[in-house]
Coordinates of C-alpha atoms (C1' of nucleotides) in Angstrom, one line a residue:
Chain A
X1 CA -0.3 -0.3 0.1
X2 CA 1.5 3.5 -0.8
X3 CA 2.0 5.2 2.1
X4 CA 1.6 9.2 3.2
X5 CA 5.1 10.8 4.3
X6 CA 5.5 11.8 7.7
X7 CA 3.0 12.5 10.5
X8 CA 3.4 13.8 13.9
X9 CA 1.0 13.1 16.3
X10 CA 0.9 15.5 19.4
X11 CA -0.7 14.7 22.9
X12 CA 0.3 14.9 26.7
X13 CA -0.5 10.9 27.3
X14 CA 2.5 9.0 26.3
X15 CA -0.1 6.0 26.1
X16 CA -2.1 7.6 23.7
X17 CA 0.9 8.2 21.6
X18 CA 2.0 4.5 21.6
X19 CA -1.6 4.0 20.5
X20 CA -1.4 6.2 17.9
X21 CA 1.7 5.2 16.5
X22 CA 0.8 1.5 16.5
X23 CA -2.0 2.3 14.6
X24 CA -0.6 4.7 12.3
X25 CA 2.8 3.2 11.4
X26 CA 1.1 0.8 8.4
X27 CA -0.3 4.2 7.0
X28 CA 2.1 6.7 7.2
X29 CA 6.2 6.1 6.2
X30 CA 7.2 7.9 9.3
X31 CA 5.3 8.3 13.0
X32 CA 6.2 10.8 14.9
X33 CA 5.3 11.5 18.4
X34 CA 5.5 14.6 20.7
X35 CA 4.3 15.5 24.5
X36 CA 4.9 18.5 24.7
X37 CA 3.4 21.0 22.3
X38 CA 5.7 23.8 22.7
X39 CA 8.5 21.6 21.5
X40 CA 6.5 21.2 18.3
X41 CA 8.2 24.3 16.4
X42 CA 11.7 23.0 17.2
X43 CA 11.0 19.9 15.5
X44 CA 9.1 21.3 12.7
X45 CA 12.0 23.3 11.6
X46 CA 14.5 19.8 11.9
X47 CA 11.9 17.1 10.1
X48 CA 9.8 17.4 7.1
X49 CA 6.0 16.8 8.7
X50 CA 2.9 16.3 6.1
X51 CA 0.4 16.0 8.9
X52 CA -0.2 16.9 12.0
X53 CA -2.7 14.7 15.0
X54 CA -2.9 17.5 17.7
X55 CA -4.4 16.9 20.9
X56 CA -6.5 20.2 22.8
X57 CA -5.7 20.0 26.2
X58 CA -2.2 19.8 28.1
X59 CA -2.4 21.8 31.0
X60 CA -3.7 19.3 34.3
X61 CA -7.2 20.4 34.9
X62 CA -7.6 22.4 31.9
X63 CA -10.3 20.9 29.4
X64 CA -11.7 24.0 27.0
X65 CA -10.0 22.9 24.3
X66 CA -7.9 26.8 24.4
X67 CA -4.9 25.3 24.0
X68 CA -5.2 23.2 21.2
X69 CA -6.8 26.2 19.8
X70 CA -3.9 28.4 20.3
X71 CA -1.4 25.5 18.7
X72 CA -3.5 25.2 15.8
X73 CA -3.6 28.8 15.0
X74 CA 0.2 29.2 15.8
X75 CA 0.7 26.2 13.1
X76 CA -1.3 27.8 10.8
X77 CA 0.8 31.1 10.7
X78 CA 4.1 29.7 10.9
X79 CA 3.1 26.4 8.5
X80 CA -0.2 26.9 6.7
X81 CA 0.7 24.2 4.3
X82 CA 0.7 21.5 7.2
X83 CA -3.1 19.8 7.4
X84 CA -4.0 19.6 11.4
X85 CA -6.4 17.2 12.7
X86 CA -7.8 17.6 15.9
X87 CA -8.2 15.0 18.4
X88 CA -9.7 15.3 21.8
X89 CA -11.5 14.0 24.5
X90 CA -13.3 16.8 25.8
X91 CA -15.6 17.6 22.7
X92 CA -18.5 19.8 22.5
X93 CA -20.2 21.4 18.9
X94 CA -18.8 24.7 19.6
X95 CA -15.3 24.1 20.4
X96 CA -15.7 21.7 16.9
X97 CA -16.6 24.3 14.8
X98 CA -14.3 26.4 16.2
X99 CA -11.5 24.4 15.5
X100 CA -12.9 23.8 11.8
X101 CA -12.8 27.7 11.4
X102 CA -9.5 28.1 12.4
X103 CA -8.3 26.0 9.8
X104 CA -8.0 22.4 11.1
X105 CA -9.0 19.6 8.4
X106 CA -10.7 17.3 10.7
X107 CA -12.0 16.9 14.2
X108 CA -11.9 13.8 15.6
X109 CA -13.5 12.7 19.2
X110 CA -11.5 10.8 21.7
X111 CA -12.0 7.2 22.1
X112 CA -11.3 7.0 18.4
X113 CA -12.4 4.3 16.0
X114 CA -9.0 2.9 14.2
X115 CA -10.3 2.2 11.1
X116 CA -12.0 5.7 11.0
X117 CA -8.8 7.3 12.3
X118 CA -7.4 5.7 9.7
X119 CA -10.0 6.6 6.8
X120 CA -10.1 10.2 7.9
X121 CA -6.3 10.8 7.9
X122 CA -6.0 9.6 4.3
X123 CA -8.8 11.4 3.0
X124 CA -7.0 14.4 4.2
X125 CA -3.9 13.5 2.8
X126 CA -5.5 12.7 -1.0
X127 CA -6.5 16.5 -0.7
X128 CA -3.6 18.1 0.5
X129 CA -2.2 16.4 -2.7
X130 CA -4.2 17.9 -5.2
X131 CA -3.2 21.4 -6.1
X132 CA -5.1 23.1 -8.7
X133 CA -3.6 24.8 -11.8
X134 CA -3.0 28.2 -11.9
X135 CA -6.0 28.9 -14.7
X136 CA -8.6 27.1 -12.8
X137 CA -7.7 28.8 -9.6
X138 CA -7.7 32.2 -11.0
X139 CA -11.1 31.3 -13.6
X140 CA -12.8 29.8 -10.2
X141 CA -11.7 33.3 -8.8
X142 CA -13.1 35.4 -11.4
X143 CA -16.5 33.5 -11.7
X144 CA -16.4 34.1 -7.6
X145 CA -15.9 38.4 -8.8
X146 CA -18.6 38.2 -11.3
X147 CA -21.2 36.5 -8.5
X148 CA -20.2 39.4 -6.0
X149 CA -20.6 42.0 -8.1
X150 CA -24.2 40.9 -10.0
X151 CA -22.5 40.2 -13.0
X152 CA -20.7 44.1 -13.4
X153 CA -17.9 43.8 -15.1
X154 CA -16.2 46.8 -14.3
X155 CA -16.6 46.6 -10.6
X156 CA -15.4 42.7 -11.1
X157 CA -12.5 43.8 -12.3
X158 CA -11.7 46.2 -10.0
X159 CA -12.3 44.1 -6.7
X160 CA -9.9 41.6 -8.9
X161 CA -7.5 44.3 -9.6
X162 CA -7.0 44.2 -13.1
X163 CA -8.4 46.2 -16.1
X164 CA -12.2 46.0 -17.3
X165 CA -10.4 45.1 -21.0
X166 CA -8.1 42.1 -19.3
X167 CA -11.0 40.6 -17.3
X168 CA -13.1 41.0 -20.8
X169 CA -10.2 39.4 -22.7
X170 CA -10.2 36.5 -19.5
X171 CA -14.0 36.1 -20.1
X172 CA -13.8 35.6 -23.8
X173 CA -11.0 33.1 -23.6
X174 CA -12.9 31.0 -20.8
X175 CA -15.9 30.5 -22.6
Chain B
X1 CA -26.3 50.7 11.0
X2 CA -25.1 48.9 8.2
X3 CA -27.0 46.3 6.5
X4 CA -26.2 43.2 5.1
X5 CA -28.3 42.7 1.8
X6 CA -31.0 40.1 1.7
X7 CA -31.2 37.0 4.1
X8 CA -33.1 33.3 3.3
X9 CA -34.4 31.2 6.3
X10 CA -35.3 27.8 5.8
X11 CA -36.8 26.2 8.3
X12 CA -39.8 23.8 8.8
X13 CA -41.3 25.5 11.6
X14 CA -42.7 29.0 11.0
X15 CA -42.8 29.9 14.7
X16 CA -38.8 29.5 14.3
X17 CA -39.3 31.1 11.0
X18 CA -41.4 34.3 13.0
X19 CA -38.6 34.7 15.5
X20 CA -35.9 34.9 13.2
X21 CA -37.2 37.5 11.0
X22 CA -38.0 39.6 14.5
X23 CA -34.5 38.9 15.5
X24 CA -32.8 39.8 11.9
X25 CA -34.6 42.5 10.4
X26 CA -32.3 45.2 12.2
X27 CA -29.5 43.9 10.3
X28 CA -30.5 42.4 7.3
X29 CA -32.0 44.9 4.6
X30 CA -34.4 41.6 3.8
X31 CA -35.2 38.1 5.4
X32 CA -37.2 36.0 3.2
X33 CA -38.5 32.4 4.9
X34 CA -39.2 29.5 3.8
X35 CA -41.0 26.3 5.6
X36 CA -40.3 24.1 2.4
X37 CA -36.7 23.6 1.5
X38 CA -37.5 22.1 -2.0
X39 CA -38.7 25.3 -2.9
X40 CA -35.6 27.3 -2.5
X41 CA -34.0 26.5 -5.2
X42 CA -37.0 28.3 -7.6
X43 CA -36.6 31.3 -4.8
X44 CA -33.2 31.5 -5.8
X45 CA -33.6 32.3 -9.1
X46 CA -35.8 35.1 -8.4
X47 CA -34.5 36.6 -5.5
X48 CA -30.7 38.0 -5.1
X49 CA -30.0 36.4 -1.7
X50 CA -26.7 36.8 0.0
X51 CA -27.2 34.5 2.4
X52 CA -29.0 31.3 3.7
X53 CA -29.8 30.5 7.1
X54 CA -30.6 26.6 6.7
X55 CA -32.5 24.4 9.4
X56 CA -31.1 20.4 9.1
X57 CA -34.4 18.4 9.6
X58 CA -37.5 18.9 7.9
X59 CA -39.3 15.4 8.0
X60 CA -40.9 14.6 10.8
X61 CA -39.4 11.9 12.8
X62 CA -36.2 12.2 11.5
X63 CA -33.6 14.5 13.3
X64 CA -30.3 12.9 11.7
X65 CA -30.0 16.3 9.9
X66 CA -29.3 14.3 6.7
X67 CA -31.5 16.5 4.7
X68 CA -29.7 19.7 6.2
X69 CA -26.2 17.8 4.9
X70 CA -27.8 17.1 1.5
X71 CA -29.4 20.7 0.8
X72 CA -26.1 22.4 2.0
X73 CA -24.6 20.2 -1.0
X74 CA -27.0 21.2 -3.8
X75 CA -26.6 24.9 -2.7
X76 CA -22.6 24.4 -2.9
X77 CA -23.3 23.1 -6.5
X78 CA -25.5 25.9 -7.8
X79 CA -24.2 28.8 -5.7
X80 CA -20.9 28.0 -4.4
X81 CA -21.4 31.9 -3.6
X82 CA -23.4 31.9 -1.1
X83 CA -22.8 31.7 2.2
X84 CA -24.5 28.8 3.9
X85 CA -25.1 29.3 8.0
X86 CA -26.5 25.6 9.5
X87 CA -29.1 25.9 13.0
X88 CA -30.3 22.5 14.2
X89 CA -31.3 21.4 17.4
X90 CA -30.6 18.1 16.8
X91 CA -26.5 18.4 17.1
X92 CA -23.4 16.7 17.6
X93 CA -19.7 16.8 17.3
X94 CA -20.0 14.5 13.8
X95 CA -22.8 16.5 12.5
X96 CA -21.2 19.8 12.6
X97 CA -17.7 18.7 11.3
X98 CA -19.4 16.9 8.6
X99 CA -21.5 20.5 8.1
X100 CA -18.4 22.6 8.0
X101 CA -16.8 20.0 5.5
X102 CA -19.5 20.5 3.4
X103 CA -19.0 23.9 2.9
X104 CA -21.1 25.5 5.7
X105 CA -19.5 28.7 6.6
X106 CA -20.9 27.9 10.4
X107 CA -22.8 26.0 12.2
X108 CA -25.3 26.9 15.1
X109 CA -27.6 25.5 17.8
X110 CA -31.3 25.4 18.5
X111 CA -32.1 26.9 20.9
X112 CA -29.6 30.3 19.8
X113 CA -28.7 33.3 21.7
X114 CA -29.9 36.0 19.5
X115 CA -27.2 38.2 20.0
X116 CA -24.4 35.7 19.5
X117 CA -26.7 34.6 16.2
X118 CA -26.1 38.5 14.6
X119 CA -22.6 38.5 15.8
X120 CA -22.0 35.2 13.7
X121 CA -23.8 36.3 10.7
X122 CA -22.3 39.5 10.4
X123 CA -19.1 38.1 10.7
X124 CA -20.0 35.7 7.7
X125 CA -21.0 38.7 5.6
X126 CA -18.0 40.7 6.3
X127 CA -15.7 37.8 5.3
X128 CA -17.9 37.9 2.6
X129 CA -17.1 40.7 0.8
X130 CA -13.5 40.6 1.1
X131 CA -12.3 39.1 -2.8
X132 CA -8.7 38.9 -2.6
X133 CA -6.7 40.0 -5.9
X134 CA -6.0 38.4 -8.8
X135 CA -2.3 38.6 -7.5
X136 CA -2.2 38.1 -4.4
X137 CA -4.1 34.7 -5.2
X138 CA -1.6 33.6 -7.2
X139 CA 1.2 34.3 -5.6
X140 CA -0.4 32.3 -2.3
X141 CA -0.9 29.7 -4.7
X142 CA 2.7 29.4 -5.8
X143 CA 3.8 29.7 -2.3
X144 CA 1.4 26.7 -1.8
X145 CA 2.8 25.1 -4.6
X146 CA 6.6 25.5 -3.7
X147 CA 6.0 24.0 -0.5
X148 CA 4.4 21.2 -1.7
X149 CA 7.5 20.5 -4.2
X150 CA 9.6 21.1 -1.1
X151 CA 11.1 24.0 -2.9
X152 CA 11.6 22.4 -6.5
X153 CA 10.6 24.8 -9.1
X154 CA 10.5 22.4 -11.8
X155 CA 8.0 20.3 -9.9
X156 CA 6.3 23.3 -8.7
X157 CA 5.8 24.9 -12.5
X158 CA 4.5 21.7 -13.5
X159 CA 2.0 21.3 -10.5
X160 CA 0.8 24.8 -11.4
X161 CA 0.6 24.2 -15.2
X162 CA 2.8 26.8 -16.0
X163 CA 6.3 26.8 -17.5
X164 CA 9.1 26.8 -15.3
X165 CA 10.7 30.0 -17.1
X166 CA 7.6 31.4 -16.2
X167 CA 7.7 30.4 -12.2
X168 CA 10.6 31.9 -12.2
X169 CA 9.7 35.6 -13.1
X170 CA 7.0 35.0 -10.8
X171 CA 9.1 34.7 -8.1
X172 CA 11.8 37.1 -9.0
X173 CA 8.6 40.1 -9.6
X174 CA 7.2 39.0 -6.1
X175 CA 10.2 39.5 -4.2
Chain C
dC1 C1' 32.2 8.6 -9.8
dT2 C1' 28.6 9.2 -13.7
dA3 C1' 23.8 9.5 -15.4
dT4 C1' 20.1 12.1 -13.9
dT5 C1' 17.5 16.1 -13.0
dG6 C1' 17.8 21.0 -11.0
dT7 C1' 18.8 25.9 -12.1
dG8 C1' 19.9 30.5 -14.2
dT9 C1' 20.4 32.3 -18.1
dC10 C1' 19.5 33.9 -23.0
dT11 C1' 16.9 34.3 -27.6
dA12 C1' 13.2 35.3 -30.9
dA13 C1' 8.6 34.4 -31.5
dC14 C1' 4.4 35.2 -29.6
dA15 C1' 0.6 37.0 -26.6
dT16 C1' -1.2 39.6 -23.3
dT17 C1' -1.7 43.7 -21.1
dT18 C1' -2.2 48.5 -20.5
dA19 C1' -3.8 53.6 -20.7
dG20 C1' -6.6 55.5 -23.4
dA21 C1' -10.6 56.8 -26.6
dC22 C1' -15.0 56.2 -28.9
dA23 C1' -19.6 55.5 -29.9
dC24 C1' -23.5 53.3 -28.0
dT25 C1' -26.8 50.9 -24.2
dA26 C1' -28.7 50.4 -19.8
dT27 C1' -29.5 52.6 -15.0
dT28 C1' -30.5 56.5 -11.4
dA29 C1' -32.5 60.8 -10.5
dT30 C1' -35.1 64.4 -10.8
Chain D
dA1 C1' -39.5 62.4 -19.6
dT2 C1' -34.8 64.0 -19.7
dA3 C1' -30.6 64.5 -18.4
dA4 C1' -26.8 62.9 -16.1
dT5 C1' -24.3 58.4 -15.2
dA6 C1' -22.2 54.0 -15.0
dG7 C1' -21.4 50.0 -18.2
dT8 C1' -20.3 48.1 -22.7
dG9 C1' -18.3 46.5 -26.8
dT10 C1' -14.5 47.6 -29.5
dC11 C1' -10.1 49.6 -31.2
dT12 C1' -5.1 51.1 -31.4
dA13 C1' 0.0 50.9 -30.0
dA14 C1' 3.5 50.4 -26.5
dA15 C1' 5.2 47.8 -22.8
dT16 C1' 4.9 43.4 -21.2
dG17 C1' 5.0 38.5 -19.9
dT18 C1' 4.9 33.5 -22.0
dT19 C1' 6.7 30.2 -24.4
dA20 C1' 9.5 26.6 -26.0
dG21 C1' 14.3 25.8 -27.1
dA22 C1' 19.4 26.2 -26.0
dC23 C1' 23.7 25.9 -23.3
dA24 C1' 26.6 25.4 -19.5
dC25 C1' 26.6 24.2 -14.6
dA26 C1' 25.3 22.9 -9.9
dA27 C1' 23.3 19.3 -7.2
dT28 C1' 21.8 14.6 -6.3
dA29 C1' 20.9 9.6 -6.5
dG30 C1' 22.3 4.8 -8.0

DNA sequence: CTATTGTGTCTAACATTTAGACACTATTAT
DNA sequence: ATAATAGTGTCTAAATGTTAGACACAATAG
């Protein structure tokens, strides 16, 4: 089976890390583990990590998930290209919403189902591989601009930061 | 106060629609309501709707939220430019995750807090207004391609569907 | 150590983008 | 209804960007 590069799992419970490692070794070429999130940034400088599985509570007695959100945001800033999947025991709807709105690729609750976990992670990796060609990205964005300006080409061109004439040309070539 | 165009609220409970209308009239120029989701597409042809607030359960006795996911997907296909906020009483973490991963802009549980609802909806509308200029979109995407190819310009260029030379030029201009 | 792959640079043909102009057609406000 | 405004389709000519192809050289992998 084709594997998916390097995964980094971060959780303060080393038992969980062992379980994750055992379960995910078949799916990733390499599974790194870390029980202190503040060492994460240093590690990412040294290793080429393709995906991060992140717990959300590290300080004893605090289960708000705020730490997880903090590290997620930090990762999004410094490594926007690495997908982050959140994994937490103290999950509720608002926390899941907050995690996903902050850019997490998925949100999984403990205890997890191994098969489902593998499925979700491989799903993320598959999506991660895809990269739209520049011209498709462009035409989608142009479509969005036209939608937002209700078809007004002049305004759409201004939004896009291009000349009306250029937008006109691009539209002609697209159709 | 500046208002945010037209909102469409879809819920089978007309009492809820009335409550929503009452609460959101101050924030939107126009609040449309609909108690049957299958009439939504027809309505969207006639009215220029800027945002949709969508319940997730319409058939009596079914509370899985599947109907909401279905209509969300349909909307994403036909009107990817209209943000959809989900609003449901039968919420759990997996459903929230599914909703957001299917492109919902936010996920709110019933009973809702009026102030929070208004805050979340205006937040979505504010984000909706922003549109990146084409050149920023492009340079971000190029950055992504370079990250994914670990700095290999030839491979990045191929991913992007442009010449290596062109990528080279663009990078020179960017820096 | 030797293929292979990637980089930096060049050329010359080709294409796109730009600012500016013009007549014409909606839209809006009065 | 009419005048003012904003948007469209089209044109030029100059400036800029893109392309394929070539070449020497550096880095990497077998």
